[in-house]
mmCIF file of C-alpha atoms in Angstrom:
data_model
loop_
_atom_site.group_PDB
_atom_site.id
_atom_site.type_symbol
_atom_site.label_atom_id
_atom_site.label_comp_id
_atom_site.label_asym_id
_atom_site.label_seq_id
_atom_site.Cartn_x
_atom_site.Cartn_y
_atom_site.Cartn_z
ATOM 1 C CA PRO A 1429 -48.214 -120.521 -78.754
ATOM 2 C CA HIS A 1430 -50.693 -122.267 -76.445
ATOM 3 C CA LEU A 1431 -53.610 -120.587 -78.240
ATOM 4 C CA LYS A 1432 -52.324 -120.669 -81.825
ATOM 5 C CA ASP A 1433 -54.729 -122.376 -84.254
ATOM 6 C CA ARG A 1434 -57.108 -123.312 -81.416
ATOM 7 C CA PRO A 1435 -60.803 -122.415 -81.313
ATOM 8 C CA VAL A 1436 -61.565 -120.647 -78.024
ATOM 9 C CA THR A 1437 -64.565 -119.886 -75.887
ATOM 10 C CA LEU A 1438 -64.331 -116.446 -74.276
ATOM 11 C CA LYS A 1439 -65.706 -115.603 -70.858
ATOM 12 C CA ARG A 1440 -66.587 -111.918 -70.894
ATOM 13 C CA PHE A 1441 -67.113 -109.511 -68.000
ATOM 14 C CA PRO A 1442 -68.384 -106.235 -69.518
ATOM 15 C CA ASP A 1443 -69.366 -104.887 -66.085
ATOM 16 C CA GLY A 1444 -66.305 -106.092 -64.209
ATOM 17 C CA VAL A 1445 -65.700 -109.316 -62.301
ATOM 18 C CA PHE A 1446 -68.624 -108.723 -59.921
ATOM 19 C CA GLY A 1447 -71.092 -107.870 -62.692
ATOM 20 C CA GLU A 1448 -72.908 -110.122 -65.118
ATOM 21 C CA SER A 1449 -70.652 -112.383 -67.174
ATOM 22 C CA PHE A 1450 -71.246 -114.759 -70.058
ATOM 23 C CA TYR A 1451 -69.494 -117.398 -72.124
ATOM 24 C CA GLU A 1452 -69.229 -116.547 -75.803
ATOM 25 C CA LYS A 1453 -68.605 -119.254 -78.388
ATOM 26 C CA ASP A 1454 -69.614 -117.433 -81.567
ATOM 27 C CA ALA A 1455 -67.176 -114.659 -82.438
ATOM 28 C CA PRO A 1456 -69.160 -111.387 -82.310
ATOM 29 C CA ALA A 1457 -70.289 -109.947 -85.630
ATOM 30 C CA TYR A 1458 -68.521 -106.644 -84.895
ATOM 31 C CA ARG A 1459 -65.101 -108.302 -84.633
ATOM 32 C CA PRO A 1460 -62.327 -106.783 -86.765
ATOM 33 C CA ALA A 1461 -61.912 -108.374 -90.189
ATOM 34 C CA TRP A 1462 -58.428 -109.625 -89.255
ATOM 35 C CA VAL A 1463 -59.672 -111.794 -86.363
ATOM 36 C CA LYS A 1464 -59.488 -115.374 -87.598
ATOM 37 C CA THR A 1465 -62.388 -117.755 -86.991
ATOM 38 C CA VAL A 1466 -63.120 -121.412 -87.666
ATOM 39 C CA PRO A 1467 -66.589 -122.901 -88.349
ATOM 40 C CA VAL A 1468 -67.585 -125.808 -86.110
ATOM 41 C CA PRO A 1469 -70.858 -127.734 -86.619
ATOM 42 C CA ARG A 1470 -73.378 -127.555 -83.789
ATOM 43 C CA ARG A 1471 -73.749 -130.789 -81.851
ATOM 44 C CA GLU A 1472 -77.402 -130.919 -80.821
ATOM 45 C CA THR A 1473 -79.496 -127.956 -81.913
ATOM 46 C CA PRO A 1474 -79.904 -127.290 -85.638
ATOM 47 C CA GLY A 1475 -78.539 -124.053 -87.006
ATOM 48 C CA PRO A 1476 -75.515 -122.487 -88.653
ATOM 49 C CA ASP A 1477 -71.999 -123.459 -87.661
ATOM 50 C CA ILE A 1478 -70.494 -121.818 -84.593
ATOM 51 C CA ARG A 1479 -67.628 -119.546 -85.646
ATOM 52 C CA TYR A 1480 -65.061 -119.732 -82.869
ATOM 53 C CA SER A 1481 -62.379 -117.062 -82.577
ATOM 54 C CA ILE A 1482 -58.748 -118.053 -82.979
ATOM 55 C CA ILE A 1483 -56.083 -116.021 -81.164
ATOM 56 C CA ASP A 1484 -53.107 -116.368 -83.477
ATOM 57 C CA ASP A 1485 -51.399 -113.043 -82.907
ATOM 58 C CA LEU A 1486 -50.908 -110.177 -80.482
ATOM 59 C CA PRO A 1487 -53.499 -107.821 -82.096
ATOM 60 C CA THR A 1488 -56.205 -110.466 -81.619
ATOM 61 C CA LEU A 1489 -55.169 -110.960 -78.001
ATOM 62 C CA VAL A 1490 -55.381 -107.189 -77.444
ATOM 63 C CA TRP A 1491 -58.826 -107.142 -79.072
ATOM 64 C CA VAL A 1492 -59.949 -109.991 -76.792
ATOM 65 C CA ALA A 1493 -58.860 -107.908 -73.796
ATOM 66 C CA SER A 1494 -60.685 -104.855 -75.164
ATOM 67 C CA ILE A 1495 -64.042 -106.674 -75.133
ATOM 68 C CA ALA A 1496 -63.487 -107.680 -71.477
ATOM 69 C CA ALA A 1497 -62.847 -111.335 -72.261
ATOM 70 C CA LEU A 1498 -60.848 -111.876 -69.093
ATOM 71 C CA GLU A 1499 -60.844 -115.667 -69.346
ATOM 72 C CA ILE A 1500 -59.799 -117.666 -72.401
ATOM 73 C CA HIS A 1501 -60.878 -121.292 -72.697
ATOM 74 C CA PRO A 1502 -59.354 -123.220 -75.629
ATOM 75 C CA PHE A 1503 -60.159 -126.704 -76.879
ATOM 76 C CA LEU A 1504 -57.673 -129.561 -76.689
ATOM 77 C CA HIS A 1505 -57.610 -129.739 -80.505
ATOM 78 C CA ARG A 1506 -56.503 -127.383 -83.241
ATOM 79 C CA ALA A 1507 -58.703 -125.866 -85.934
ATOM 80 C CA SER A 1508 -56.976 -128.020 -88.539
ATOM 81 C CA ARG A 1509 -57.952 -131.270 -86.786
ATOM 82 C CA LEU A 1510 -61.167 -130.889 -84.799
ATOM 83 C CA ASP A 1511 -61.248 -134.620 -84.054
ATOM 84 C CA ARG A 1512 -57.723 -135.001 -82.656
ATOM 85 C CA PRO A 1513 -56.786 -133.851 -79.138
ATOM 86 C CA ASP A 1514 -53.177 -132.835 -78.574
ATOM 87 C CA ALA A 1515 -53.293 -133.691 -74.880
ATOM 88 C CA ILE A 1516 -55.271 -135.230 -72.031
ATOM 89 C CA VAL A 1517 -56.403 -133.069 -69.127
ATOM 90 C CA PHE A 1518 -57.402 -134.080 -65.603
ATOM 91 C CA ASP A 1519 -59.162 -131.279 -63.723
ATOM 92 C CA CYS A 1520 -58.832 -131.831 -59.960
ATOM 93 C CA ASP A 1521 -61.790 -129.894 -58.584
ATOM 94 C CA PRO A 1522 -62.355 -129.742 -54.802
ATOM 95 C CA GLY A 1523 -65.885 -130.068 -53.510
ATOM 96 C CA GLU A 1524 -67.343 -128.250 -50.512
ATOM 97 C CA GLY A 1525 -65.105 -128.764 -47.488
ATOM 98 C CA ALA A 1526 -62.006 -129.522 -49.593
ATOM 99 C CA ASP A 1527 -59.438 -127.008 -50.827
ATOM 100 C CA ILE A 1528 -56.648 -126.464 -53.343
ATOM 101 C CA LEU A 1529 -54.161 -128.419 -51.192
ATOM 102 C CA ASP A 1530 -56.428 -131.453 -51.480
ATOM 103 C CA SER A 1531 -56.486 -130.907 -55.241
ATOM 104 C CA ALA A 1532 -52.698 -130.742 -55.224
ATOM 105 C CA ARG A 1533 -52.466 -134.056 -53.366
ATOM 106 C CA VAL A 1534 -54.658 -135.691 -55.999
ATOM 107 C CA ALA A 1535 -52.608 -134.141 -58.815
ATOM 108 C CA LEU A 1536 -49.459 -135.698 -57.326
ATOM 109 C CA MET A 1537 -51.193 -139.089 -57.252
ATOM 110 C CA LEU A 1538 -52.122 -138.641 -60.902
ATOM 111 C CA ARG A 1539 -48.503 -137.854 -61.756
ATOM 112 C CA ASP A 1540 -47.338 -141.060 -60.074
ATOM 113 C CA VAL A 1541 -49.869 -143.255 -61.889
ATOM 114 C CA LEU A 1542 -48.976 -141.642 -65.204
ATOM 115 C CA LYS A 1543 -45.277 -142.223 -64.480
ATOM 116 C CA GLU A 1544 -45.990 -145.933 -64.046
ATOM 117 C CA LEU A 1545 -47.477 -145.849 -67.536
ATOM 118 C CA VAL A 1546 -44.330 -144.070 -68.816
ATOM 119 C CA LEU A 1547 -46.217 -140.837 -69.483
ATOM 120 C CA ASP A 1548 -44.816 -137.404 -68.623
ATOM 121 C CA SER A 1549 -47.213 -134.750 -67.392
ATOM 122 C CA CYS A 1550 -47.328 -131.032 -66.665
ATOM 123 C CA VAL A 1551 -49.313 -129.312 -63.944
ATOM 124 C CA LYS A 1552 -50.859 -125.891 -63.475
ATOM 125 C CA VAL A 1553 -52.961 -124.212 -60.842
ATOM 126 C CA SER A 1554 -56.308 -123.072 -62.186
ATOM 127 C CA GLY A 1555 -56.170 -119.573 -60.716
ATOM 128 C CA SER A 1556 -59.166 -120.598 -58.621
ATOM 129 C CA LYS A 1557 -59.466 -123.617 -56.316
ATOM 130 C CA GLY A 1558 -58.409 -126.421 -58.638
ATOM 131 C CA VAL A 1559 -55.275 -127.996 -60.075
ATOM 132 C CA GLN A 1560 -55.029 -129.347 -63.617
ATOM 133 C CA VAL A 1561 -52.755 -132.096 -64.904
ATOM 134 C CA TYR A 1562 -51.988 -132.264 -68.635
ATOM 135 C CA VAL A 1563 -50.485 -135.172 -70.569
ATOM 136 C CA PRO A 1564 -48.924 -134.035 -73.867
ATOM 137 C CA LEU A 1565 -49.628 -136.410 -76.753
ATOM 138 C CA ASN A 1566 -49.199 -134.697 -80.138
ATOM 139 C CA SER A 1567 -49.807 -138.069 -81.787
ATOM 140 C CA ALA A 1568 -52.607 -139.822 -83.665
ATOM 141 C CA VAL A 1569 -55.316 -140.328 -81.059
ATOM 142 C CA THR A 1570 -59.075 -139.829 -80.792
ATOM 143 C CA TYR A 1571 -61.237 -138.231 -78.113
ATOM 144 C CA GLU A 1572 -62.894 -141.601 -77.545
ATOM 145 C CA GLU A 1573 -59.516 -143.051 -76.601
ATOM 146 C CA THR A 1574 -58.427 -140.138 -74.425
ATOM 147 C CA GLN A 1575 -61.718 -139.887 -72.568
ATOM 148 C CA HIS A 1576 -61.840 -143.621 -71.815
ATOM 149 C CA PHE A 1577 -58.243 -143.429 -70.619
ATOM 150 C CA ALA A 1578 -58.918 -140.395 -68.386
ATOM 151 C CA ARG A 1579 -62.059 -141.948 -66.914
ATOM 152 C CA GLY A 1580 -60.248 -145.207 -66.201
ATOM 153 C CA ILE A 1581 -57.437 -143.424 -64.351
ATOM 154 C CA ALA A 1582 -59.978 -141.397 -62.346
ATOM 155 C CA GLN A 1583 -61.885 -144.565 -61.409
ATOM 156 C CA LEU A 1584 -58.666 -146.322 -60.395
ATOM 157 C CA LEU A 1585 -57.603 -143.506 -58.063
ATOM 158 C CA ALA A 1586 -61.119 -143.227 -56.614
ATOM 159 C CA GLN A 1587 -60.963 -146.929 -55.749
ATOM 160 C CA GLN A 1588 -57.557 -146.493 -54.115
ATOM 161 C CA GLU A 1589 -58.466 -143.303 -52.202
ATOM 162 C CA PRO A 1590 -62.257 -143.389 -51.679
ATOM 163 C CA ASN A 1591 -62.120 -140.923 -48.773
ATOM 164 C CA LEU A 1592 -60.441 -138.270 -50.902
ATOM 165 C CA ILE A 1593 -61.321 -138.833 -54.558
ATOM 166 C CA VAL A 1594 -64.537 -139.146 -56.534
ATOM 167 C CA TRP A 1595 -64.905 -139.730 -60.264
ATOM 168 C CA GLN A 1596 -68.698 -139.512 -60.616
ATOM 169 C CA MET A 1597 -70.423 -136.318 -61.775
ATOM 170 C CA PRO A 1598 -73.111 -135.651 -59.088
ATOM 171 C CA LYS A 1599 -72.059 -132.734 -56.879
ATOM 172 C CA ARG A 1600 -73.644 -134.304 -53.801
ATOM 173 C CA LEU A 1601 -70.873 -136.930 -53.874
ATOM 174 C CA ARG A 1602 -68.056 -134.376 -53.789
ATOM 175 C CA THR A 1603 -68.351 -133.036 -50.221
ATOM 176 C CA LYS A 1604 -64.876 -132.981 -48.625
ATOM 177 C CA LYS A 1605 -63.509 -134.770 -51.681
ATOM 178 C CA VAL A 1606 -61.790 -133.930 -54.939
ATOM 179 C CA PHE A 1607 -63.570 -134.664 -58.199
ATOM 180 C CA ILE A 1608 -61.215 -135.770 -60.977
ATOM 181 C CA ASP A 1609 -63.032 -134.323 -63.960
ATOM 182 C CA TRP A 1610 -62.165 -136.640 -66.847
ATOM 183 C CA SER A 1611 -65.074 -135.417 -68.977
ATOM 184 C CA GLN A 1612 -63.119 -132.417 -70.294
ATOM 185 C CA ASN A 1613 -61.578 -134.807 -72.804
ATOM 186 C CA THR A 1614 -64.176 -134.340 -75.495
ATOM 187 C CA ASP A 1615 -64.474 -132.272 -78.640
ATOM 188 C CA PHE A 1616 -67.130 -129.912 -77.271
ATOM 189 C CA LYS A 1617 -65.587 -128.931 -73.896
ATOM 190 C CA THR A 1618 -62.922 -126.361 -73.127
ATOM 191 C CA THR A 1619 -60.540 -125.836 -70.211
ATOM 192 C CA VAL A 1620 -59.127 -122.509 -69.079
ATOM 193 C CA SER A 1621 -55.875 -121.775 -70.884
ATOM 194 C CA VAL A 1622 -52.493 -121.766 -69.268
ATOM 195 C CA TYR A 1623 -51.588 -118.103 -68.533
ATOM 196 C CA SER A 1624 -55.230 -116.984 -68.680
ATOM 197 C CA LEU A 1625 -56.478 -114.566 -66.067
ATOM 198 C CA ARG A 1626 -59.249 -115.817 -63.774
ATOM 199 C CA ALA A 1627 -62.121 -113.565 -62.826
ATOM 200 C CA LYS A 1628 -62.982 -115.303 -59.576
ATOM 201 C CA THR A 1629 -62.031 -112.823 -56.843
ATOM 202 C CA TYR A 1630 -61.397 -109.114 -56.322
ATOM 203 C CA ARG A 1631 -57.691 -109.823 -56.851
ATOM 204 C CA PRO A 1632 -56.733 -111.218 -60.270
ATOM 205 C CA TYR A 1633 -54.954 -114.562 -60.286
ATOM 206 C CA VAL A 1634 -53.604 -116.530 -63.236
ATOM 207 C CA SER A 1635 -53.976 -120.112 -64.364
ATOM 208 C CA ALA A 1636 -50.245 -120.617 -64.054
ATOM 209 C CA PRO A 1637 -47.895 -123.547 -64.644
ATOM 210 C CA ILE A 1638 -45.999 -124.818 -61.641
ATOM 211 C CA THR A 1639 -43.278 -127.417 -61.128
ATOM 212 C CA TRP A 1640 -44.058 -130.720 -59.472
ATOM 213 C CA ASP A 1641 -41.545 -129.904 -56.729
ATOM 214 C CA GLU A 1642 -43.330 -126.616 -56.006
ATOM 215 C CA LEU A 1643 -46.640 -128.431 -55.818
ATOM 216 C CA SER A 1644 -45.213 -131.079 -53.503
ATOM 217 C CA ASP A 1645 -43.623 -128.446 -51.246
ATOM 218 C CA ALA A 1646 -46.918 -126.559 -50.974
ATOM 219 C CA VAL A 1647 -48.638 -129.760 -49.815
ATOM 220 C CA LYS A 1648 -45.880 -130.606 -47.320
ATOM 221 C CA ASN A 1649 -45.886 -127.084 -45.880
ATOM 222 C CA LYS A 1650 -49.683 -126.694 -46.079
ATOM 223 C CA ASP A 1651 -48.984 -123.452 -47.919
ATOM 224 C CA THR A 1652 -52.112 -122.450 -49.840
ATOM 225 C CA ASP A 1653 -50.628 -119.075 -50.815
ATOM 226 C CA ALA A 1654 -47.880 -120.848 -52.777
ATOM 227 C CA LEU A 1655 -50.535 -122.022 -55.256
ATOM 228 C CA PHE A 1656 -51.860 -118.606 -56.289
ATOM 229 C CA PHE A 1657 -50.038 -116.303 -58.687
ATOM 230 C CA THR A 1658 -50.791 -112.709 -59.630
ATOM 231 C CA PRO A 1659 -50.187 -111.488 -63.199
ATOM 232 C CA GLU A 1660 -46.972 -109.762 -62.086
ATOM 233 C CA GLN A 1661 -45.680 -112.896 -60.352
ATOM 234 C CA THR A 1662 -46.528 -115.019 -63.388
ATOM 235 C CA LEU A 1663 -44.602 -112.779 -65.775
ATOM 236 C CA GLU A 1664 -41.640 -112.822 -63.408
ATOM 237 C CA ARG A 1665 -41.782 -116.630 -63.238
ATOM 238 C CA VAL A 1666 -41.769 -116.917 -67.030
ATOM 239 C CA LYS A 1667 -38.708 -114.662 -67.208
ATOM 240 C CA LYS A 1668 -36.963 -116.820 -64.616
ATOM 241 C CA ASN A 1669 -38.122 -120.344 -65.492
ATOM 242 C CA GLY A 1670 -39.210 -120.108 -69.119
ATOM 243 C CA ASP A 1671 -42.444 -121.740 -70.256
ATOM 244 C CA LEU A 1672 -43.074 -124.714 -67.952
ATOM 245 C CA PHE A 1673 -45.862 -125.821 -70.298
ATOM 246 C CA LYS A 1674 -43.609 -125.974 -73.360
ATOM 247 C CA PRO A 1675 -43.789 -129.811 -73.501
ATOM 248 C CA LEU A 1676 -47.499 -129.489 -74.331
ATOM 249 C CA LEU A 1677 -46.578 -127.899 -77.647
ATOM 250 C CA LYS A 1678 -44.323 -130.558 -79.133
ATOM 251 C CA GLN A 1679 -43.632 -133.558 -76.890
ATOM 252 C CA VAL A 1680 -44.878 -136.727 -78.590
ATOM 253 C CA GLN A 1681 -46.325 -139.478 -76.402
ATOM 254 C CA ARG A 1682 -48.606 -142.404 -77.127
ATOM 255 C CA LEU A 1683 -51.112 -144.142 -74.916
ATOM 256 C CA PRO A 1684 -50.015 -147.651 -73.935
ATOM 257 C CA ALA A 1685 -51.464 -150.124 -76.456
ATOM 258 C CA GLU A 1686 -52.671 -152.532 -73.770
ATOM 259 C CA LEU A 1687 -54.989 -149.886 -72.369
#
C-alpha cells in the first residue's frame, strides 16, 4: 500500500551490495508487459518522458527483486497527481562524527515542534545511519508549500540547537551535527520507502517504522542496536504491531494557515 500508484526510482545491485550499483528511473525496456509505468516530463535536459515503474502488485514486487533492485525509492506523490505530495518528510542525516542516536534526538525535537502545530507525525529508521520523520497530509497542498514549511522548521531547530543541528546543504557544515534535509520535499526527489531493504552493509537492514517511545528509549539508553532491524525482525514486528506507518495512507492533516 505504501508503493501503490507511486512512481519509484530503483537502486539496483546486479553484482551484490559490494559491487557496482546504479539508480534507475526509466523502467527497463525488457520489463514484462504487465509492469505498470507512468510518463513524467524531464525537468532540465530535453528528451522523451521518463517512464517510472509503479509497484502496484506482488508480481511487480517480485520482478523488482529479480532484477536486484534491493532499494525502492518512491516519490511523495501519486501517479495520478504528480504535483500534490501526500506527506512531508524530514530526513535527519548525521554528518561525520555524529551517529544515529544524534539523528534520533533531532527527530524527537521535530516531533515536539510538529505537536505544537497540532500535526501528528510518524518516524522510521532509514536502515542506515539516519532517521526520517513523516507528516501525513492527504489534503490539497503543493510542493512549494511543503518545502517552505519543512525548510522553516529546519531553520527554527537549527537556531535553537546550533551545536547539534544544521539546515544548510554544504557537507563541510555537518561535522558532528545532524543535517535536517528539508529538500526532499520536491517533485523530483525520492526517499527510501518504508519497509525497503538497504544495501549499505554486509548484513541487510530495513528502513523500518518505529514508535516514538522506542526511539526515545533508544536515546535514553544510548542503545544504537535498538535502531536497526533485520528483514526477519521487521516481519515479526509487523505481525505484532501492525503497520506503524498506516496513518501515512489516509490521515488527513492541513498545514496551519498562518504559516
